[in-house]
CSV table of C-alpha atoms in Angstrom, one decimal:
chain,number,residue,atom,x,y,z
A,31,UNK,CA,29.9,59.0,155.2
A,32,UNK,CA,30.4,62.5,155.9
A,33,UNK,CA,29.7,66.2,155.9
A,34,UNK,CA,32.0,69.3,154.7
A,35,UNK,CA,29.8,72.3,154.9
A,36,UNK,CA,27.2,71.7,153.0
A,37,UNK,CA,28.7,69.0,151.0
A,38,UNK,CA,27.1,65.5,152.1
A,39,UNK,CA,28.9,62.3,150.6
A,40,UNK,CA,27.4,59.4,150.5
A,41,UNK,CA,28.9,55.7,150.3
A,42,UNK,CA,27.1,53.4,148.3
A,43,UNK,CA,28.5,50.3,148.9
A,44,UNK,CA,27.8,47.2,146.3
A,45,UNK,CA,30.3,45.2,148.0
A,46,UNK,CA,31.4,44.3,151.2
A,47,UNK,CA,35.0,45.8,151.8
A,48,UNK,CA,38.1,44.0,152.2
A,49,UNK,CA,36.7,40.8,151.0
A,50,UNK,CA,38.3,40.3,147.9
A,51,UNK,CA,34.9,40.4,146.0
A,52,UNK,CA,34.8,43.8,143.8
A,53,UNK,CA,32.9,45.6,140.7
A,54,UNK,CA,34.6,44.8,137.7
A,55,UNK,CA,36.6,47.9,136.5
A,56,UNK,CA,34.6,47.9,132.9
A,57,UNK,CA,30.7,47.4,135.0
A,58,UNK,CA,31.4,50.6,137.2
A,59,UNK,CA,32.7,52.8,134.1
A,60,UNK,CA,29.5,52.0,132.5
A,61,UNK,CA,27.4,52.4,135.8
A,62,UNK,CA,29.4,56.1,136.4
A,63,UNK,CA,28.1,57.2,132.7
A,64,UNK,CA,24.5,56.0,133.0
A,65,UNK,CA,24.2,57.3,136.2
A,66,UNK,CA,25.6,60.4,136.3
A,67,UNK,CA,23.9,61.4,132.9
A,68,UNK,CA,20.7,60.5,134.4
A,69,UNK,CA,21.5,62.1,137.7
A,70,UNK,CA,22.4,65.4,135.8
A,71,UNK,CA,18.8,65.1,134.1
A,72,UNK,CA,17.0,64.4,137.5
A,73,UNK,CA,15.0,66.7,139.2
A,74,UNK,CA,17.8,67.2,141.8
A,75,UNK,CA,20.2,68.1,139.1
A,76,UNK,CA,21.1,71.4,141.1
A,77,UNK,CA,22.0,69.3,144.0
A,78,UNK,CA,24.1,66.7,142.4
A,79,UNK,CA,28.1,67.4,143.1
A,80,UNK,CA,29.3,63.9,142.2
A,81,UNK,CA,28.5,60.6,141.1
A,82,UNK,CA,30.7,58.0,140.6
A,83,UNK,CA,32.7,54.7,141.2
A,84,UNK,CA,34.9,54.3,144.8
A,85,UNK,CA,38.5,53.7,143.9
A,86,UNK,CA,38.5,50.7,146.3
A,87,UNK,CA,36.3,49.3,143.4
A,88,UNK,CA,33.4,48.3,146.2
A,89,UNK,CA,31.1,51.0,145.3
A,90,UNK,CA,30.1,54.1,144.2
A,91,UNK,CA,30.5,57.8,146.0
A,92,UNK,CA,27.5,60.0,145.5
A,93,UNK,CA,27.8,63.9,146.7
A,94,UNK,CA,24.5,66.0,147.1
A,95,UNK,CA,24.7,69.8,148.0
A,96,UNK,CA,22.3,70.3,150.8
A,97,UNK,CA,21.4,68.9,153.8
A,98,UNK,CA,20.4,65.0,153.2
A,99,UNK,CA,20.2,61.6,155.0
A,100,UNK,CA,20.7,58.5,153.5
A,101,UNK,CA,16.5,58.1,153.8
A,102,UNK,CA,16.4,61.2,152.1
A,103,UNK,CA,17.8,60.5,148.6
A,104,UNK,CA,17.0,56.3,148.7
A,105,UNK,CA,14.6,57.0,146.5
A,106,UNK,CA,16.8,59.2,144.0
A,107,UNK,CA,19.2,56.3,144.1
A,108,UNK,CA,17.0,53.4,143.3
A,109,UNK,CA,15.6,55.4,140.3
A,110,UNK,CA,19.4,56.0,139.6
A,111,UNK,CA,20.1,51.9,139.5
A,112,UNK,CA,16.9,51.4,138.0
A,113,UNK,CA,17.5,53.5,134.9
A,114,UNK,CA,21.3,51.4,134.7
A,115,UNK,CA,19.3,48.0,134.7
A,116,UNK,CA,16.8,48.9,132.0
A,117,UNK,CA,19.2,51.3,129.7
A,118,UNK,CA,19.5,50.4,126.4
A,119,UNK,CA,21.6,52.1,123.8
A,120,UNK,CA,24.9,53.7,123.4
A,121,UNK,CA,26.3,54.2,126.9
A,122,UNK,CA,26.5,57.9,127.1
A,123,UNK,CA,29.8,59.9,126.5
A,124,UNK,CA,32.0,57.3,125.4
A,125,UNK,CA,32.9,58.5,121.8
A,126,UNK,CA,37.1,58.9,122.2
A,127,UNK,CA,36.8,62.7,122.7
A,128,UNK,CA,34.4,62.2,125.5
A,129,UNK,CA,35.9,59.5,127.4
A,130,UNK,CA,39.6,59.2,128.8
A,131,UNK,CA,39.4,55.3,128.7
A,132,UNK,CA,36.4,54.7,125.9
A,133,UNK,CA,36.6,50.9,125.5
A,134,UNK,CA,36.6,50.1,129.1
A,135,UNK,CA,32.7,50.0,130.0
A,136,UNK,CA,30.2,46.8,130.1
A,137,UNK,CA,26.5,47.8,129.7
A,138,UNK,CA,25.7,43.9,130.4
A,139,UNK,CA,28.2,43.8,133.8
A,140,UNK,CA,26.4,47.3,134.7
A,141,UNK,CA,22.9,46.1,134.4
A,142,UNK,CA,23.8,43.2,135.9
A,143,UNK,CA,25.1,44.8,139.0
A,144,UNK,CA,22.6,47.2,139.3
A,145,UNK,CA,19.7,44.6,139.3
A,146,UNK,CA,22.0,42.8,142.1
A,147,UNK,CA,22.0,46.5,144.2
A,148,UNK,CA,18.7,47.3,143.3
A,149,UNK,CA,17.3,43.7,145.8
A,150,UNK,CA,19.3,45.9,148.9
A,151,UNK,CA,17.9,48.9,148.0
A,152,UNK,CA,14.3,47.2,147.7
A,153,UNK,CA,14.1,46.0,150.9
A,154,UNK,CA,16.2,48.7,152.9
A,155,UNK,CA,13.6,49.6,154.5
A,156,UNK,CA,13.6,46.7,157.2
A,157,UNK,CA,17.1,47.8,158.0
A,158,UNK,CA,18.3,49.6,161.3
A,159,UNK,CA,19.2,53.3,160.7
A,160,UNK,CA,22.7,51.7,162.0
A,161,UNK,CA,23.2,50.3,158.4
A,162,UNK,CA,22.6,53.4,156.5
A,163,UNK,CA,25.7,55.6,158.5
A,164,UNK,CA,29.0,55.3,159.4
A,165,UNK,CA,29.3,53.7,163.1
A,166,UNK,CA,30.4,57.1,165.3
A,167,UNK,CA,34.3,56.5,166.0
């Protein structure tokens, strides 16, 4: 969605906006924790600035150092979604001295969500580059 420096964000949107139809508050914590452990772990792990849930609750915001394009790291984020759908386990850092708001996450919601994501991301390929950037104002 934009570029400061060398700082490219990235919109992942989940939901459409302004529809009334959001991520459940307890579904993006856990999403944000899965994925940005395993994000930390990947092979990009130098790159990674930022990963985690748009306040707007209809996404996520992603933020690479480098120079990217949305083609660049699809790949990086369907391994990210995939590794959501198939964690099992303790949701990573939400012991109380970890986590701000511990009791709010839903592995089940998170999964769920991510295998819903993951049938866009799947088949993104068939889709103009005019759906992977922000329309030029």
């Amino acid at each position: 969605s934009r570029v400061d420096g060398d700082c490219y964000t990235f919109d992942l949107r989940m939901k459409k906006p302004n529809t009334g139809d959001v991520l459940a508050t307890d579904a993006m914590h856990a999403i944000e924790h899965i994925g940005a452990t395993w994000l930390r772990s990947s092979r990009f792990k130098d790159q990674i600035i930022y990963f985690g849930p748009m306040g707007c609750r209809t996404g996520c915001y992603f933020l690479m150092a480098g120079d990217y394009g949305s083609r660049d790291i699809l790949d990086m984020i369907i391994h990210t979604f995939e590794y959501v759908r198939d964690f099992e386990g303790v949701i990573p850092g939400t012991e109380p001295k970890d986590c701000g708001n511990c009791l709010d996450h839903n592995l089940d919601m998170a999964k769920y969500v991510s295998r819903r994501y993951l049938e866009v991301l799947y088949h993104i390929d068939g889709f103009p580059e005019s759906r992977l950037v922000y329309p030029e104002q």
